[in-house]
Coordinates of C-alpha atoms and ligand atoms in Angstrom, one line a residue:
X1 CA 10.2 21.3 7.0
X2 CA 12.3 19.3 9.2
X3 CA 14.8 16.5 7.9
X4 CA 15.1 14.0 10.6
X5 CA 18.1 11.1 11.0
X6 CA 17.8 7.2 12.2
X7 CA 13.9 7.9 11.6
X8 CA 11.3 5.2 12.6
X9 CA 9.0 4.2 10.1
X10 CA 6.6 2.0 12.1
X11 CA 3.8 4.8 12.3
X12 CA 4.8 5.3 8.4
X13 CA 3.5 1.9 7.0
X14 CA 0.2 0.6 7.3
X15 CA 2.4 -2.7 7.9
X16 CA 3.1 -1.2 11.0
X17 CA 6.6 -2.5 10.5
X18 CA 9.6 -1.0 12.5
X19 CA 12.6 -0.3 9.9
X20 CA 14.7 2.8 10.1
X21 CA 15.2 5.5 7.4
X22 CA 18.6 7.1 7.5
X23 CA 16.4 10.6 6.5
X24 CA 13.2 11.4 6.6
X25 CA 11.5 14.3 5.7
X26 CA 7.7 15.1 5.3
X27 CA 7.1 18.1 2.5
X28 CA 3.4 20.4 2.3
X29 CA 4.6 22.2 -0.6
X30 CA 6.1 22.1 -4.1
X31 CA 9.1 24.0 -2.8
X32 CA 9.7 22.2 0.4
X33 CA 9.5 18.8 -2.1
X34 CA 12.5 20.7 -4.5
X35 CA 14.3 22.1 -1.3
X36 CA 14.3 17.6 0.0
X37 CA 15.2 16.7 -3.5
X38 CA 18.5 19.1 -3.6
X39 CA 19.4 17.8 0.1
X40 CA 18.9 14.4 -1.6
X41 CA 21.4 15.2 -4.5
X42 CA 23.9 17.1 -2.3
X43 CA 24.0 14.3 -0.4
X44 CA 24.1 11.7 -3.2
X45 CA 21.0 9.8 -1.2
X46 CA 18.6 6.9 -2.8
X47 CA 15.2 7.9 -1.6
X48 CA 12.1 7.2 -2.0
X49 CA 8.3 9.0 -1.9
X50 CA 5.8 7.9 0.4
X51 CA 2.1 9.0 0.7
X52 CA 0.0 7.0 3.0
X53 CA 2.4 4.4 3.2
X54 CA -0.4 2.3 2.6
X55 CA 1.2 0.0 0.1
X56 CA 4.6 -0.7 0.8
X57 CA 6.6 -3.2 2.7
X58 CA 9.7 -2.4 4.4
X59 CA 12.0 -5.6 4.1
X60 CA 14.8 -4.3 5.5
X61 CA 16.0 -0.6 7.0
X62 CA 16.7 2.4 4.0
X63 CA 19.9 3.8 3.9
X64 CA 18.7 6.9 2.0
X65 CA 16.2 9.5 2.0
X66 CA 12.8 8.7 2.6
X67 CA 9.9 11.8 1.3
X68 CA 6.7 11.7 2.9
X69 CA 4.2 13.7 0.3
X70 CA 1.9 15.8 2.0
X71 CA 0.6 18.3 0.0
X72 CA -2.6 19.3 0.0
X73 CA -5.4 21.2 -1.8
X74 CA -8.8 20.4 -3.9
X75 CA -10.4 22.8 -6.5
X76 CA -13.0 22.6 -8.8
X77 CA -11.6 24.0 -12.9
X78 CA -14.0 23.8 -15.6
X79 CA -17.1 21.9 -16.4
X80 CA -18.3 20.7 -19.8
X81 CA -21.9 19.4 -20.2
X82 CA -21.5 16.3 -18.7
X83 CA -18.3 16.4 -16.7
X84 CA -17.2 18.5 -14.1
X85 CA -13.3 18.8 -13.7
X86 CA -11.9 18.8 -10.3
X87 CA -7.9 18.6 -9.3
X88 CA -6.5 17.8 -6.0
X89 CA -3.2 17.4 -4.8
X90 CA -1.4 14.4 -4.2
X91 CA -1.1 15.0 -0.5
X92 CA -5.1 14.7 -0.2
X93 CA -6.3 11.3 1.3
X94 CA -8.1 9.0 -1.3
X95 CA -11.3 8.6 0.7
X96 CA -11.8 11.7 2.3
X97 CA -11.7 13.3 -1.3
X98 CA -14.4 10.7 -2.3
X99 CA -16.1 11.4 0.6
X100 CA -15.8 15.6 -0.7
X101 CA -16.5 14.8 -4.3
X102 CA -19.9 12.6 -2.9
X103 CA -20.8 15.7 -1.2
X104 CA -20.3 18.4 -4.3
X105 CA -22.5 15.6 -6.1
X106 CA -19.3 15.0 -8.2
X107 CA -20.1 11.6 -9.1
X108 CA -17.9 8.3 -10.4
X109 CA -15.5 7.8 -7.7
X110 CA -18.3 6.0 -5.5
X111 CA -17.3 2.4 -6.2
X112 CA -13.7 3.2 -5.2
X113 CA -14.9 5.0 -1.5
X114 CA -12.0 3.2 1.4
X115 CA -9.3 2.5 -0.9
X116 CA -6.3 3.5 1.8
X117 CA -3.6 5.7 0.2
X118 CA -3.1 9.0 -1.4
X119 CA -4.4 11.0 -4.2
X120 CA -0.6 10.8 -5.9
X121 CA -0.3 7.4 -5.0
X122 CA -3.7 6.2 -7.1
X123 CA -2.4 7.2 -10.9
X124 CA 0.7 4.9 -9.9
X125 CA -1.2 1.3 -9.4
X126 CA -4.3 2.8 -11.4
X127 CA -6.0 1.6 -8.1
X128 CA -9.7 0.0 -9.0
X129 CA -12.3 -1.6 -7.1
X130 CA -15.8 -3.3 -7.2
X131 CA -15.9 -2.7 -11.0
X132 CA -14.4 0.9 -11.4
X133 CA -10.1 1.7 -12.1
X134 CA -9.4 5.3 -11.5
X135 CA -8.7 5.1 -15.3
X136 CA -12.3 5.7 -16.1
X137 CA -12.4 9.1 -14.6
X138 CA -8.4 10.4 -14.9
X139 CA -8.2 13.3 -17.1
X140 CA -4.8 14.6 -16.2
X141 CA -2.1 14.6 -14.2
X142 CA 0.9 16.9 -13.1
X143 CA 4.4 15.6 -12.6
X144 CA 7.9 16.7 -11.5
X145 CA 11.1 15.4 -13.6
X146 CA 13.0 14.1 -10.6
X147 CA 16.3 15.2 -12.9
X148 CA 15.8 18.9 -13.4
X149 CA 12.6 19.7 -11.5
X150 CA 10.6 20.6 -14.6
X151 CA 7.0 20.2 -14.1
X152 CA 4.8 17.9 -16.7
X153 CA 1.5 17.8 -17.7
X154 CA 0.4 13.8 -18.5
X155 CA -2.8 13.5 -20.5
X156 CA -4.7 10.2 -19.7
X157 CA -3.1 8.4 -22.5
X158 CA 0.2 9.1 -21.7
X159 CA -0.6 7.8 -18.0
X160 CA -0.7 4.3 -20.1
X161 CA -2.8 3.1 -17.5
X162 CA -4.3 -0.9 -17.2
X163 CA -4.8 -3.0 -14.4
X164 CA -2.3 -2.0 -11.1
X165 CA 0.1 -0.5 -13.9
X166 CA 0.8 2.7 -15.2
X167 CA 3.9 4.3 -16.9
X168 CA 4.8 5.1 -13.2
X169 CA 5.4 1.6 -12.4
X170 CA 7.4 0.9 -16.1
X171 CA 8.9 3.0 -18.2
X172 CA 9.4 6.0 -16.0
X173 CA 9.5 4.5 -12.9
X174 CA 11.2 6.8 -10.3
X175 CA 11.3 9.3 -13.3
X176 CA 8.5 11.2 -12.0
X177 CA 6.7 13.0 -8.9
X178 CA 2.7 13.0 -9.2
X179 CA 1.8 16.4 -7.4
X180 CA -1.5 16.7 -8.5
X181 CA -4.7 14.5 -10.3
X182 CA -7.3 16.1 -12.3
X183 CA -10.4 13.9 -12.7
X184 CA -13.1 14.5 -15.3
X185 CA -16.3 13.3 -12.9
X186 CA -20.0 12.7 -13.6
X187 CA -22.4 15.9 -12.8
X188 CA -25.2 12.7 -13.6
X189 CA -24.6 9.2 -11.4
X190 CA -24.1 6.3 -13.7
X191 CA -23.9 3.9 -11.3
X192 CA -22.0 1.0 -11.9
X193 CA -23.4 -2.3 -9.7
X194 CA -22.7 -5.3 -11.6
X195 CA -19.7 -6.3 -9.5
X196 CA -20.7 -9.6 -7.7
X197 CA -19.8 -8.7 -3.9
X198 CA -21.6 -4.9 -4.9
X199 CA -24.5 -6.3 -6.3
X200 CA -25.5 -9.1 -4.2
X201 CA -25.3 -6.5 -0.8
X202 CA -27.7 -3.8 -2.5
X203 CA -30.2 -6.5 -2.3
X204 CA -30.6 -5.6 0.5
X205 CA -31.8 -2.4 -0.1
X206 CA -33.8 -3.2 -2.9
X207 CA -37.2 -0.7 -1.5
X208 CA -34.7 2.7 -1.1
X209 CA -33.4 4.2 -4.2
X210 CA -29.6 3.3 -5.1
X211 CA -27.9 6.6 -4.7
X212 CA -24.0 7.2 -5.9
X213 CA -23.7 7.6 -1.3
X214 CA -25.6 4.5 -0.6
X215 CA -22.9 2.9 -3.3
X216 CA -20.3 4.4 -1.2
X217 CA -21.4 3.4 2.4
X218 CA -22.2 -0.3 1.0
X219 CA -19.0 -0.4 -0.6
X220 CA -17.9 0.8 2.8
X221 CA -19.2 -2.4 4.4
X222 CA -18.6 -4.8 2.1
X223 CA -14.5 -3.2 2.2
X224 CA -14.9 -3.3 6.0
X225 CA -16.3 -6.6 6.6
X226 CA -13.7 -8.3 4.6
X227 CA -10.3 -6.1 4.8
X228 CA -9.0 -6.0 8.1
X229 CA -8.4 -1.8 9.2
X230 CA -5.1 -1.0 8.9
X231 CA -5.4 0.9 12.1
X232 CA -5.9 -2.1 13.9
X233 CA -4.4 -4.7 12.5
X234 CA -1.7 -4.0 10.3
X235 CA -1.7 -4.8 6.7
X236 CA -1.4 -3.5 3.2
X237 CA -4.3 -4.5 1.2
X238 CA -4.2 -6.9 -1.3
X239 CA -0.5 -7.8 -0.8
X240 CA -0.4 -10.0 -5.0
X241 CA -1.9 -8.8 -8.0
X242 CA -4.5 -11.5 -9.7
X243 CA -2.4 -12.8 -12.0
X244 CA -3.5 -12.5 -16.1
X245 CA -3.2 -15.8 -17.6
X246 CA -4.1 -16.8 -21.5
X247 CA -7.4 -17.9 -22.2
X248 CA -5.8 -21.3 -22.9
X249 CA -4.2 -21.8 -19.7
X250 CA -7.5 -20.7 -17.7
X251 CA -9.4 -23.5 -19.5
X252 CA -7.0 -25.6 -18.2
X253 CA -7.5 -24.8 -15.0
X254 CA -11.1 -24.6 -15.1
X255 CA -11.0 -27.9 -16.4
X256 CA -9.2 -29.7 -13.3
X257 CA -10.9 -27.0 -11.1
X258 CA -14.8 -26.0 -11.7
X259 CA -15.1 -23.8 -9.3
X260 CA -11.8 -21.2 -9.9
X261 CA -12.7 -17.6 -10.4
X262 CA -11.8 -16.4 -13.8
X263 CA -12.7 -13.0 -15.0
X264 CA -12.3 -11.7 -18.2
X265 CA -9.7 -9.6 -19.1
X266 CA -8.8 -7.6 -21.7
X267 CA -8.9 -10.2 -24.3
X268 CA -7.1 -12.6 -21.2
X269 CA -8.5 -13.8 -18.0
X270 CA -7.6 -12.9 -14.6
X271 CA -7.3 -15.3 -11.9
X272 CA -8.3 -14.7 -8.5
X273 CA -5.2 -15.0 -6.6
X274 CA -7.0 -14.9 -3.2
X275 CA -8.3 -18.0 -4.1
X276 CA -5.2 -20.1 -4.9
X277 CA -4.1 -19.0 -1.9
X278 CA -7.3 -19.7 -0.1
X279 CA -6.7 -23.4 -2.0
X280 CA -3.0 -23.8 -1.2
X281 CA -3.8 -24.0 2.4
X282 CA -2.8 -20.4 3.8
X283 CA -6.2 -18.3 4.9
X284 CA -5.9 -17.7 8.4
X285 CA -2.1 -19.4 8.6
X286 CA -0.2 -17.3 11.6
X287 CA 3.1 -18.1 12.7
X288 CA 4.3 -15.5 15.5
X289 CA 3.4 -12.0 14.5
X290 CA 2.5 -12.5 10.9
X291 CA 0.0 -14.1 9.3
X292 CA -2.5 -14.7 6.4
X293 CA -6.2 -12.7 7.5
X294 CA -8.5 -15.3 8.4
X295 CA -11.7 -13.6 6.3
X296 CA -9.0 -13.0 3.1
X297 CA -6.4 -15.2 1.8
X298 CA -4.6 -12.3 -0.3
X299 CA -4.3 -9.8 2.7
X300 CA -0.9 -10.5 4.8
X301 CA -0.6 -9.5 7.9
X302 CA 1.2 -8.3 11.2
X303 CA -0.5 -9.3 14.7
X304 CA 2.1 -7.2 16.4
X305 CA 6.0 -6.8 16.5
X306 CA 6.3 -8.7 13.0
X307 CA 9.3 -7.8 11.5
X308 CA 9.2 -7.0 7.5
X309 CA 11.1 -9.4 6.8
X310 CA 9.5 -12.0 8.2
X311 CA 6.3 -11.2 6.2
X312 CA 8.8 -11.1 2.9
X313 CA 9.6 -14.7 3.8
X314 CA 6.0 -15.8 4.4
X315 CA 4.6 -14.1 0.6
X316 CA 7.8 -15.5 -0.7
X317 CA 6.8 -19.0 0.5
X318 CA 3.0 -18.5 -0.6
X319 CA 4.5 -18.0 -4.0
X320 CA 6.4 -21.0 -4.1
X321 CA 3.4 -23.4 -2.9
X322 CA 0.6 -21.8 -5.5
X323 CA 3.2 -22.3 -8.0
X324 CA 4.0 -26.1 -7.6
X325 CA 0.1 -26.3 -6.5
X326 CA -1.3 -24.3 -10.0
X327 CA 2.3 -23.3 -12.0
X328 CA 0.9 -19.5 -11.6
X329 CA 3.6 -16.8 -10.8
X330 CA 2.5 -14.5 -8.3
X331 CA 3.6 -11.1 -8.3
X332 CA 3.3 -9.1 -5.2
X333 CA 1.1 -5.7 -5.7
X334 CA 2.8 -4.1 -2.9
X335 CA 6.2 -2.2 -3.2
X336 CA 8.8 -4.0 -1.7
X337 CA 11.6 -1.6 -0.3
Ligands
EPU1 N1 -11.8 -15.6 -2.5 C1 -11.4 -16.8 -2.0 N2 -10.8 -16.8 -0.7 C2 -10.6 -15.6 0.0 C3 -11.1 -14.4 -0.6 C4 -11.6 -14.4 -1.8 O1 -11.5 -17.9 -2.6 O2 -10.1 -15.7 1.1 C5 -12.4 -15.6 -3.8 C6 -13.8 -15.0 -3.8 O3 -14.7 -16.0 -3.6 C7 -14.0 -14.3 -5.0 C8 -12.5 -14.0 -5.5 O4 -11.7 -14.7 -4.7 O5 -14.6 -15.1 -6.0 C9 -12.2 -12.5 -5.6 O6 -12.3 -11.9 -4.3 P1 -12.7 -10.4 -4.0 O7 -14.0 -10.1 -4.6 O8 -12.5 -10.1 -2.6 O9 -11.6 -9.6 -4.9 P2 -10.0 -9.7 -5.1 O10 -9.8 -10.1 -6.5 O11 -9.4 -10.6 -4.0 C10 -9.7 -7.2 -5.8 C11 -8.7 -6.1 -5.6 C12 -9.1 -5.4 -4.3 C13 -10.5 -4.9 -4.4 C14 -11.5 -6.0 -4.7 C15 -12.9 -5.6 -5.0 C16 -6.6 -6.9 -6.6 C17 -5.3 -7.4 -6.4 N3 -7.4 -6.7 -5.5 O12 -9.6 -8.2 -4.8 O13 -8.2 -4.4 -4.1 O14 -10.9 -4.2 -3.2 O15 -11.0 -6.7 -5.9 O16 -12.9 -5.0 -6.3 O17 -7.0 -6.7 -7.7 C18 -6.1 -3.8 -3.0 O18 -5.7 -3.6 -4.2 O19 -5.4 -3.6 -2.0 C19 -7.5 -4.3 -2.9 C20 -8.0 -4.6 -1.7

């Protein structure tokens, strides 16, 4: 374990933005993380964690500490008659421990196969896709009390988990370390294919028989065909939430515009923002190195040498034109540093 000064973050962000920690440090084991977090007290440091980087804008250079988590490991624990139990480290990429669970004939995680990011990273945004939240297959999670190093054992419940939130993001935001997920997954598929964009591509396989790995590679596609790769073209996913609005309000809108996505909610409906965006002018807008993607209004992102704040000041100006457009608040999804 090394700690590094003036560190370059570009190849630390799936931005691929240039910003400069003042420390940087990358961590493989729960001792290395305790030995960065007493540096980081000693040295009375902000810092921040990082997995992946995968959805996080630098704004601006960090005068503090910054933690890459890299800790690894996968193991299978109990099984119960219908659920096998399987924990893995927060250091473990999100799809290559798909990818492994697919392979065990773990099954659940299939919908979610490509999500970019880190194990630790998914309890945080309770990341979800093409129908499925992680929420439907956490069954624990282990945490370290950033103040006295103590080590905690969340239940699902206490993970308060809905849709891109967690207690990670509210009440105990920056309270906590994730360093490892336990997942209670399916030793029987139950596949989940109602999802629009899911169900309309597995038409095209309607004479094979749907498997929970044909879910994944289609998922696979669909994710590819749509979401630029970070590894070529830098961005962070979607970079808003879809915004929640009351049932009232998305009458409204359906009302002066018939064709608005509206999903329902947990008793509200969700709006897709991609296509107020999509509506307020902005797919495919590029001015110098950043940009809106051309095949998805809610993915921002950098052609090149964009600097972070330049892409701040372009989702700060798509938030002001869908707001006088549809008076809906955007809120990004990614964290802004
Ligand atoms: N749409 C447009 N214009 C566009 C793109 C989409 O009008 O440029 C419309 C589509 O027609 C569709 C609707 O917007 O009716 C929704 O689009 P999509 O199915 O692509 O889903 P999304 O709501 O934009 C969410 C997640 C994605 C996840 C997909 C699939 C959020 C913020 N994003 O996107 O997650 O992959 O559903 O489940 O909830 C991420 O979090 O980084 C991410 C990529």
């Amino acid at each position: 374990m090394q700690i590094q000064e003036d560190f370059d973050l570009r190849h630390f962000n799936t931005f691929h933005v240039s910003a400069h920690a003042r420390y940087f440090v990358e961590v493989s084991t729960i001792l290395e993380l305790s030995t960065a977090l007493d540096f980081q007290k000693t040295h009375d440091l902000p810092f921040i964690l990082i997995g992946q980087g995968s959805n996080l804008l630098f704004k601006e250079d960090y005068p503090g500490l910054i933690i890459e988590l890299n800790i690894r490991g996968i193991k299978k624990l109990g099984e119960t008659r219908e659920r096998i139990h399987v924990k893995a480290s927060c250091g473990e990429n999100w799809h290559e421990f798909v990818q492994y669970c697919l392979q065990k004939e773990y099954f659940g995680l299939e919908n979610l196969s490509l999500i970019p990011g880190t194990v630790g990273a998914a309890p945080v945004q309770n990341i979800g896709a093409y129908g499925v939240e992680l929420s439907d297959f956490l069954h624990e999670l282990e945490a370290i009390r950033i103040s006295d190093g103590q080590l905690r054992t969340f239940s699902r419940d206490e993970c308060e988990l809905s849709y891109r939130h967690s207690v990670f993001k509210g009440e105990l935001r920056d309270q906590y370390i994730i360093t490892s997920v336990t997942l209670a997954l399916l030793k029987k598929p139950q596949l989940k294919l109602t999802y629009p964009a899911l169900n309309t591509a597995l038409q095209d396989y309607a004479e094979q028989e749907i498997t929970a790995q044909l879910v994944s590679d289609v998922v696979c596609q669909i994710r590819r065909s749509k979401l630029p790769d970070p590894l070529t073209l830098g961005n962070a996913g979607s970079f808003f939430r879809n915004p929640v609005v009351s049932q009232d309000i998305a009458d409204s809108l359906k009302a002066q515009y018939p064709d608005i996505p509206i999903y329902p909610y947990e008793g509200a409906c969700k709006i897709a923002a991609a296509w107020l965006i999509d509506q307020a002018g902005w797919k495919g807008y590029r001015e110098g190195d950043v940009g809106v993607h051309k095949d998805h209004a809610l993915v921002l992102v950098n052609y090149g040498n964009a600097r972070g704040e330049e892409l701040f000041d372009l989702s700060q100006r798509i938030q002001q034109s869908v707001q006088e457009k549809f008076g809906i608040e955007l809120e990004p999804e990614v964290r802004i540093i």
